[in-house]
Amino acid sequence: MPPIPGSGLAKGLAVTLRTMTRKTVTAQYPDTQPELPPRSRGVIGLFEENCTVCMLCARECPDWCIYIDSHKETSPPAAPGGRERSRNVLDRFAIDFSLCMYCGICIEVCPFDALFWSPEFEYAETDIHELTHERDKLREWMWTVPEPPALDPGAEEPKEIAAARKSADKLAAQRAQEQHAQEQHAQEQHAQEQHAQEQHAQEQRVQEDEEGGTP
């Protein structure tokens, strides 16, 4: 059966009419902020304390938009006869978001969890040079990083948390032991002082008795 002339136009108009009668769902941005998924890729935040200047993120970046400068510092040996140790100190950490393609490779390869995704996306600039965020600006984005999702009730405790708890318990036990030793030393010192006072008082009484009994 040949199609009825104008049937395609009628179907298109029917779709248009159905759409016109529905309530609009357009979010009036920026008056209405969008509800973004928890793992949205907006901007990258830097947790500077975890950065060891290993340069993995800069080497793996396909756009070469990460700039890192550092210098070495030498610390004295911890014990006599030991050797000096050197460590890298971060001087500059910057990301050029005008070049970044938000692939997330830098975050994935970081072995020390120094880089995180933040869902913030409102950082447009009129000057392209302002899109290079230095480490102070990257540190500010860390306050917008959402908390990680909760683990399943039956999941194992992360190794990082277990190691941190073990270190904290060891430090607490060491402090408690030191405090106990200090209290014990103070008690012994107080007992010695009290014994010395009693002995001195006894010697004075004996001396007074001897002087009183002398003709």
PDB file of C-alpha atoms in Angstrom:
ATOM      1  CA  MET A   1       0.000   0.000   0.000  1.00  0.00           C
ATOM      2  CA  PRO A   2       1.557   3.322  -1.000  1.00  0.00           C
ATOM      3  CA  PRO A   3       2.034   5.856   1.801  1.00  0.00           C
ATOM      4  CA  ILE A   4      -0.559   8.541   2.200  1.00  0.00           C
ATOM      5  CA  PRO A   5       0.732  11.867   0.930  1.00  0.00           C
ATOM      6  CA  GLY A   6       1.648  14.140   3.820  1.00  0.00           C
ATOM      7  CA  SER A   7       1.766  11.345   6.439  1.00  0.00           C
ATOM      8  CA  GLY A   8       5.396  12.116   7.291  1.00  0.00           C
ATOM      9  CA  LEU A   9       4.591  15.768   7.817  1.00  0.00           C
ATOM     10  CA  ALA A  10       1.649  14.819  10.041  1.00  0.00           C
ATOM     11  CA  LYS A  11       3.851  12.577  12.206  1.00  0.00           C
ATOM     12  CA  GLY A  12       6.420  15.334  12.595  1.00  0.00           C
ATOM     13  CA  LEU A  13       3.755  17.861  13.590  1.00  0.00           C
ATOM     14  CA  ALA A  14       2.360  15.350  16.093  1.00  0.00           C
ATOM     15  CA  VAL A  15       5.762  15.071  17.758  1.00  0.00           C
ATOM     16  CA  THR A  16       6.012  18.847  17.834  1.00  0.00           C
ATOM     17  CA  LEU A  17       2.585  19.202  19.427  1.00  0.00           C
ATOM     18  CA  ARG A  18       3.354  16.592  22.089  1.00  0.00           C
ATOM     19  CA  THR A  19       6.616  18.349  22.940  1.00  0.00           C
ATOM     20  CA  MET A  20       4.897  21.751  23.118  1.00  0.00           C
ATOM     21  CA  THR A  21       2.391  20.489  25.700  1.00  0.00           C
ATOM     22  CA  ARG A  22       5.044  19.086  28.044  1.00  0.00           C
ATOM     23  CA  LYS A  23       6.574  21.075  30.881  1.00  0.00           C
ATOM     24  CA  THR A  24       9.991  22.475  30.059  1.00  0.00           C
ATOM     25  CA  VAL A  25      12.992  20.962  31.869  1.00  0.00           C
ATOM     26  CA  THR A  26      15.583  23.539  30.842  1.00  0.00           C
ATOM     27  CA  ALA A  27      17.800  24.546  33.784  1.00  0.00           C
ATOM     28  CA  GLN A  28      18.200  28.320  33.783  1.00  0.00           C
ATOM     29  CA  TYR A  29      21.934  28.431  34.371  1.00  0.00           C
ATOM     30  CA  PRO A  30      23.514  30.264  36.200  1.00  0.00           C
ATOM     31  CA  ASP A  31      20.412  30.999  38.291  1.00  0.00           C
ATOM     32  CA  THR A  32      19.938  27.244  38.700  1.00  0.00           C
ATOM     33  CA  GLN A  33      23.093  25.258  39.326  1.00  0.00           C
ATOM     34  CA  PRO A  34      23.277  21.858  37.598  1.00  0.00           C
ATOM     35  CA  GLU A  35      23.293  18.672  39.634  1.00  0.00           C
ATOM     36  CA  LEU A  36      26.580  17.105  38.616  1.00  0.00           C
ATOM     37  CA  PRO A  37      27.535  13.448  39.118  1.00  0.00           C
ATOM     38  CA  PRO A  38      29.951  12.800  41.996  1.00  0.00           C
ATOM     39  CA  ARG A  39      32.804  11.885  39.632  1.00  0.00           C
ATOM     40  CA  SER A  40      32.487  14.889  37.342  1.00  0.00           C
ATOM     41  CA  ARG A  41      35.737  16.149  35.831  1.00  0.00           C
ATOM     42  CA  GLY A  42      35.738  19.873  36.447  1.00  0.00           C
ATOM     43  CA  VAL A  43      39.138  20.995  37.694  1.00  0.00           C
ATOM     44  CA  ILE A  44      42.179  19.322  39.267  1.00  0.00           C
ATOM     45  CA  GLY A  45      43.107  19.985  42.887  1.00  0.00           C
ATOM     46  CA  LEU A  46      46.581  19.552  44.383  1.00  0.00           C
ATOM     47  CA  PHE A  47      47.231  18.130  47.866  1.00  0.00           C
ATOM     48  CA  GLU A  48      50.733  19.521  48.193  1.00  0.00           C
ATOM     49  CA  GLU A  49      51.712  17.550  51.300  1.00  0.00           C
ATOM     50  CA  ASN A  50      51.495  14.272  49.366  1.00  0.00           C
ATOM     51  CA  CYS A  51      53.578  15.431  46.395  1.00  0.00           C
ATOM     52  CA  THR A  52      57.090  13.955  46.304  1.00  0.00           C
ATOM     53  CA  VAL A  53      58.108  15.619  43.006  1.00  0.00           C
ATOM     54  CA  CYS A  54      58.414  12.232  41.294  1.00  0.00           C
ATOM     55  CA  MET A  55      57.459  13.930  37.982  1.00  0.00           C
ATOM     56  CA  LEU A  56      55.252  11.025  36.876  1.00  0.00           C
ATOM     57  CA  CYS A  57      52.267  13.268  36.191  1.00  0.00           C
ATOM     58  CA  ALA A  58      54.313  15.697  34.075  1.00  0.00           C
ATOM     59  CA  ARG A  59      55.946  12.886  32.075  1.00  0.00           C
ATOM     60  CA  GLU A  60      52.696  11.020  31.403  1.00  0.00           C
ATOM     61  CA  CYS A  61      50.654  14.109  30.467  1.00  0.00           C
ATOM     62  CA  PRO A  62      49.914  13.862  26.717  1.00  0.00           C
ATOM     63  CA  ASP A  63      49.501  17.650  26.431  1.00  0.00           C
ATOM     64  CA  TRP A  64      52.567  18.608  28.502  1.00  0.00           C
ATOM     65  CA  CYS A  65      50.464  21.092  30.426  1.00  0.00           C
ATOM     66  CA  ILE A  66      51.927  20.358  33.885  1.00  0.00           C
ATOM     67  CA  TYR A  67      54.922  22.443  34.996  1.00  0.00           C
ATOM     68  CA  ILE A  68      56.967  21.361  38.033  1.00  0.00           C
ATOM     69  CA  ASP A  69      60.065  22.971  39.544  1.00  0.00           C
ATOM     70  CA  SER A  70      61.907  21.692  42.603  1.00  0.00           C
ATOM     71  CA  HIS A  71      65.216  21.677  44.408  1.00  0.00           C
ATOM     72  CA  LYS A  72      67.037  19.232  46.656  1.00  0.00           C
ATOM     73  CA  GLU A  73      67.634  19.712  50.353  1.00  0.00           C
ATOM     74  CA  THR A  74      70.023  17.671  52.455  1.00  0.00           C
ATOM     75  CA  SER A  75      69.052  16.700  55.982  1.00  0.00           C
ATOM     76  CA  PRO A  76      71.647  15.730  58.629  1.00  0.00           C
ATOM     77  CA  PRO A  77      71.895  12.095  59.718  1.00  0.00           C
ATOM     78  CA  ALA A  78      69.363  10.949  62.270  1.00  0.00           C
ATOM     79  CA  ALA A  79      71.988   9.145  64.332  1.00  0.00           C
ATOM     80  CA  PRO A  80      75.722   9.596  64.794  1.00  0.00           C
ATOM     81  CA  GLY A  81      77.639   7.792  62.114  1.00  0.00           C
ATOM     82  CA  GLY A  82      74.714   7.837  59.708  1.00  0.00           C
ATOM     83  CA  ARG A  83      74.661   9.363  56.288  1.00  0.00           C
ATOM     84  CA  GLU A  84      72.924  12.495  55.089  1.00  0.00           C
ATOM     85  CA  ARG A  85      69.662  12.162  53.229  1.00  0.00           C
ATOM     86  CA  SER A  86      68.401  14.359  50.409  1.00  0.00           C
ATOM     87  CA  ARG A  87      64.815  15.037  49.462  1.00  0.00           C
ATOM     88  CA  ASN A  88      63.035  16.965  46.750  1.00  0.00           C
ATOM     89  CA  VAL A  89      61.270  20.162  47.774  1.00  0.00           C
ATOM     90  CA  LEU A  90      58.462  21.462  45.586  1.00  0.00           C
ATOM     91  CA  ASP A  91      58.970  25.003  44.290  1.00  0.00           C
ATOM     92  CA  ARG A  92      56.320  25.214  41.591  1.00  0.00           C
ATOM     93  CA  PHE A  93      53.389  23.080  40.494  1.00  0.00           C
ATOM     94  CA  ALA A  94      51.164  24.546  37.780  1.00  0.00           C
ATOM     95  CA  ILE A  95      48.577  23.208  35.339  1.00  0.00           C
ATOM     96  CA  ASP A  96      47.674  25.034  32.129  1.00  0.00           C
ATOM     97  CA  PHE A  97      43.958  24.334  31.736  1.00  0.00           C
ATOM     98  CA  SER A  98      43.948  25.990  28.318  1.00  0.00           C
ATOM     99  CA  LEU A  99      45.914  22.930  27.122  1.00  0.00           C
ATOM    100  CA  CYS A 100      44.483  20.295  29.456  1.00  0.00           C
ATOM    101  CA  MET A 101      42.113  17.807  27.794  1.00  0.00           C
ATOM    102  CA  TYR A 102      40.849  16.412  31.136  1.00  0.00           C
ATOM    103  CA  CYS A 103      41.944  12.857  30.415  1.00  0.00           C
ATOM    104  CA  GLY A 104      42.770  12.215  34.083  1.00  0.00           C
ATOM    105  CA  ILE A 105      46.024  10.381  33.374  1.00  0.00           C
ATOM    106  CA  CYS A 106      47.933  12.550  35.840  1.00  0.00           C
ATOM    107  CA  ILE A 107      45.517  11.625  38.619  1.00  0.00           C
ATOM    108  CA  GLU A 108      45.650   7.925  37.773  1.00  0.00           C
ATOM    109  CA  VAL A 109      49.452   7.666  37.670  1.00  0.00           C
ATOM    110  CA  CYS A 110      50.119   9.656  40.856  1.00  0.00           C
ATOM    111  CA  PRO A 111      51.413   7.047  43.335  1.00  0.00           C
ATOM    112  CA  PHE A 112      50.888   9.216  46.411  1.00  0.00           C
ATOM    113  CA  ASP A 113      47.345  10.603  45.869  1.00  0.00           C
ATOM    114  CA  ALA A 114      48.407  14.219  45.433  1.00  0.00           C
ATOM    115  CA  LEU A 115      45.947  15.058  42.605  1.00  0.00           C
ATOM    116  CA  PHE A 116      42.149  14.882  42.772  1.00  0.00           C
ATOM    117  CA  TRP A 117      39.182  15.687  40.570  1.00  0.00           C
ATOM    118  CA  SER A 118      36.869  18.492  41.655  1.00  0.00           C
ATOM    119  CA  PRO A 119      33.430  19.000  40.075  1.00  0.00           C
ATOM    120  CA  GLU A 120      33.935  22.781  39.978  1.00  0.00           C
ATOM    121  CA  PHE A 121      33.849  24.113  36.419  1.00  0.00           C
ATOM    122  CA  GLU A 122      33.293  27.850  36.818  1.00  0.00           C
ATOM    123  CA  TYR A 123      36.808  29.147  36.284  1.00  0.00           C
ATOM    124  CA  ALA A 124      36.580  30.761  32.852  1.00  0.00           C
ATOM    125  CA  GLU A 125      38.888  33.722  32.253  1.00  0.00           C
ATOM    126  CA  THR A 126      39.035  36.543  29.718  1.00  0.00           C
ATOM    127  CA  ASP A 127      42.819  36.177  29.534  1.00  0.00           C
ATOM    128  CA  ILE A 128      44.180  32.791  28.483  1.00  0.00           C
ATOM    129  CA  HIS A 129      47.232  33.241  30.693  1.00  0.00           C
ATOM    130  CA  GLU A 130      44.968  33.204  33.745  1.00  0.00           C
ATOM    131  CA  LEU A 131      44.058  29.584  32.992  1.00  0.00           C
ATOM    132  CA  THR A 132      47.483  28.498  34.227  1.00  0.00           C
ATOM    133  CA  HIS A 133      46.750  27.705  37.865  1.00  0.00           C
ATOM    134  CA  GLU A 134      49.719  27.751  40.210  1.00  0.00           C
ATOM    135  CA  ARG A 135      49.969  25.533  43.271  1.00  0.00           C
ATOM    136  CA  ASP A 136      48.209  28.026  45.571  1.00  0.00           C
ATOM    137  CA  LYS A 137      45.187  28.065  43.276  1.00  0.00           C
ATOM    138  CA  LEU A 138      45.319  24.291  42.859  1.00  0.00           C
ATOM    139  CA  ARG A 139      45.383  23.978  46.652  1.00  0.00           C
ATOM    140  CA  GLU A 140      42.202  26.059  46.901  1.00  0.00           C
ATOM    141  CA  TRP A 141      40.411  23.592  44.614  1.00  0.00           C
ATOM    142  CA  MET A 142      41.077  20.849  47.164  1.00  0.00           C
ATOM    143  CA  TRP A 143      38.359  22.301  49.397  1.00  0.00           C
ATOM    144  CA  THR A 144      35.812  21.528  46.657  1.00  0.00           C
ATOM    145  CA  VAL A 145      36.819  17.880  46.203  1.00  0.00           C
ATOM    146  CA  PRO A 146      33.920  15.642  47.323  1.00  0.00           C
ATOM    147  CA  GLU A 147      34.418  12.878  49.845  1.00  0.00           C
ATOM    148  CA  PRO A 148      35.093   9.423  48.429  1.00  0.00           C
ATOM    149  CA  PRO A 149      32.123   7.062  48.321  1.00  0.00           C
ATOM    150  CA  ALA A 150      31.598   4.864  51.332  1.00  0.00           C
ATOM    151  CA  LEU A 151      32.926   1.324  51.193  1.00  0.00           C
ATOM    152  CA  ASP A 152      30.676  -1.700  51.250  1.00  0.00           C
ATOM    153  CA  PRO A 153      29.982  -3.021  54.757  1.00  0.00           C
ATOM    154  CA  GLY A 154      31.800  -6.250  53.953  1.00  0.00           C
ATOM    155  CA  ALA A 155      34.803  -4.642  52.292  1.00  0.00           C
ATOM    156  CA  GLU A 156      38.277  -4.818  53.774  1.00  0.00           C
ATOM    157  CA  GLU A 157      39.750  -1.781  55.438  1.00  0.00           C
ATOM    158  CA  PRO A 158      42.025   0.180  53.085  1.00  0.00           C
ATOM    159  CA  LYS A 159      45.708  -0.433  53.622  1.00  0.00           C
ATOM    160  CA  GLU A 160      46.375   3.288  54.015  1.00  0.00           C
ATOM    161  CA  ILE A 161      43.873   3.591  56.886  1.00  0.00           C
ATOM    162  CA  ALA A 162      45.177   0.435  58.552  1.00  0.00           C
ATOM    163  CA  ALA A 163      48.758   1.690  58.305  1.00  0.00           C
ATOM    164  CA  ALA A 164      47.777   5.122  59.624  1.00  0.00           C
ATOM    165  CA  ARG A 165      45.863   3.570  62.531  1.00  0.00           C
ATOM    166  CA  LYS A 166      48.792   1.294  63.342  1.00  0.00           C
ATOM    167  CA  SER A 167      51.174   4.252  63.362  1.00  0.00           C
ATOM    168  CA  ALA A 168      48.784   6.293  65.505  1.00  0.00           C
ATOM    169  CA  ASP A 169      48.372   3.441  68.015  1.00  0.00           C
ATOM    170  CA  LYS A 170      52.138   2.961  68.167  1.00  0.00           C
ATOM    171  CA  LEU A 171      52.682   6.675  68.734  1.00  0.00           C
ATOM    172  CA  ALA A 172      49.967   6.784  71.401  1.00  0.00           C
ATOM    173  CA  ALA A 173      51.505   3.786  73.189  1.00  0.00           C
ATOM    174  CA  GLN A 174      54.937   5.405  73.030  1.00  0.00           C
ATOM    175  CA  ARG A 175      53.591   8.659  74.468  1.00  0.00           C
ATOM    176  CA  ALA A 176      51.744   6.786  77.212  1.00  0.00           C
ATOM    177  CA  GLN A 177      54.931   4.897  78.076  1.00  0.00           C
ATOM    178  CA  GLU A 178      56.935   8.125  78.180  1.00  0.00           C
ATOM    179  CA  GLN A 179      54.292   9.784  80.343  1.00  0.00           C
ATOM    180  CA  HIS A 180      54.256   6.798  82.699  1.00  0.00           C
ATOM    181  CA  ALA A 181      58.052   6.893  82.934  1.00  0.00           C
ATOM    182  CA  GLN A 182      57.962  10.628  83.685  1.00  0.00           C
ATOM    183  CA  GLU A 183      55.333  10.134  86.398  1.00  0.00           C
ATOM    184  CA  GLN A 184      57.323   7.279  87.915  1.00  0.00           C
ATOM    185  CA  HIS A 185      60.495   9.375  87.856  1.00  0.00           C
ATOM    186  CA  ALA A 186      58.662  12.265  89.503  1.00  0.00           C
ATOM    187  CA  GLN A 187      57.320   9.952  92.226  1.00  0.00           C
ATOM    188  CA  GLU A 188      60.780   8.520  92.875  1.00  0.00           C
ATOM    189  CA  GLN A 189      62.294  11.990  93.023  1.00  0.00           C
ATOM    190  CA  HIS A 190      59.567  13.137  95.420  1.00  0.00           C
ATOM    191  CA  ALA A 191      60.130  10.080  97.609  1.00  0.00           C
ATOM    192  CA  GLN A 192      63.886  10.729  97.664  1.00  0.00           C
ATOM    193  CA  GLU A 193      63.353  14.361  98.624  1.00  0.00           C
ATOM    194  CA  GLN A 194      60.926  13.363 101.361  1.00  0.00           C
ATOM    195  CA  HIS A 195      63.352  10.727 102.666  1.00  0.00           C
ATOM    196  CA  ALA A 196      66.173  13.266 102.627  1.00  0.00           C
ATOM    197  CA  GLN A 197      64.047  15.760 104.587  1.00  0.00           C
ATOM    198  CA  GLU A 198      63.119  13.127 107.160  1.00  0.00           C
ATOM    199  CA  GLN A 199      66.750  12.063 107.515  1.00  0.00           C
ATOM    200  CA  HIS A 200      67.851  15.679 107.910  1.00  0.00           C
ATOM    201  CA  ALA A 201      65.180  16.283 110.536  1.00  0.00           C
ATOM    202  CA  GLN A 202      66.228  13.154 112.404  1.00  0.00           C
ATOM    203  CA  GLU A 203      69.861  14.246 112.361  1.00  0.00           C
ATOM    204  CA  GLN A 204      68.863  17.642 113.761  1.00  0.00           C
ATOM    205  CA  ARG A 205      66.903  15.978 116.601  1.00  0.00           C
ATOM    206  CA  VAL A 206      69.846  13.754 117.449  1.00  0.00           C
ATOM    207  CA  GLN A 207      72.163  16.742 117.445  1.00  0.00           C
ATOM    208  CA  GLU A 208      69.796  18.729 119.700  1.00  0.00           C
ATOM    209  CA  ASP A 209      69.542  15.791 122.076  1.00  0.00           C
ATOM    210  CA  GLU A 210      73.304  15.499 122.261  1.00  0.00           C
ATOM    211  CA  GLU A 211      73.685  19.219 122.890  1.00  0.00           C
ATOM    212  CA  GLY A 212      70.973  19.153 125.583  1.00  0.00           C
ATOM    213  CA  GLY A 213      72.575  16.201 127.379  1.00  0.00           C
ATOM    214  CA  THR A 214      76.064  17.727 127.488  1.00  0.00           C
ATOM    215  CA  PRO A 215      77.008  18.986 131.098  1.00  0.00           C
TER     216      PRO A 215
END
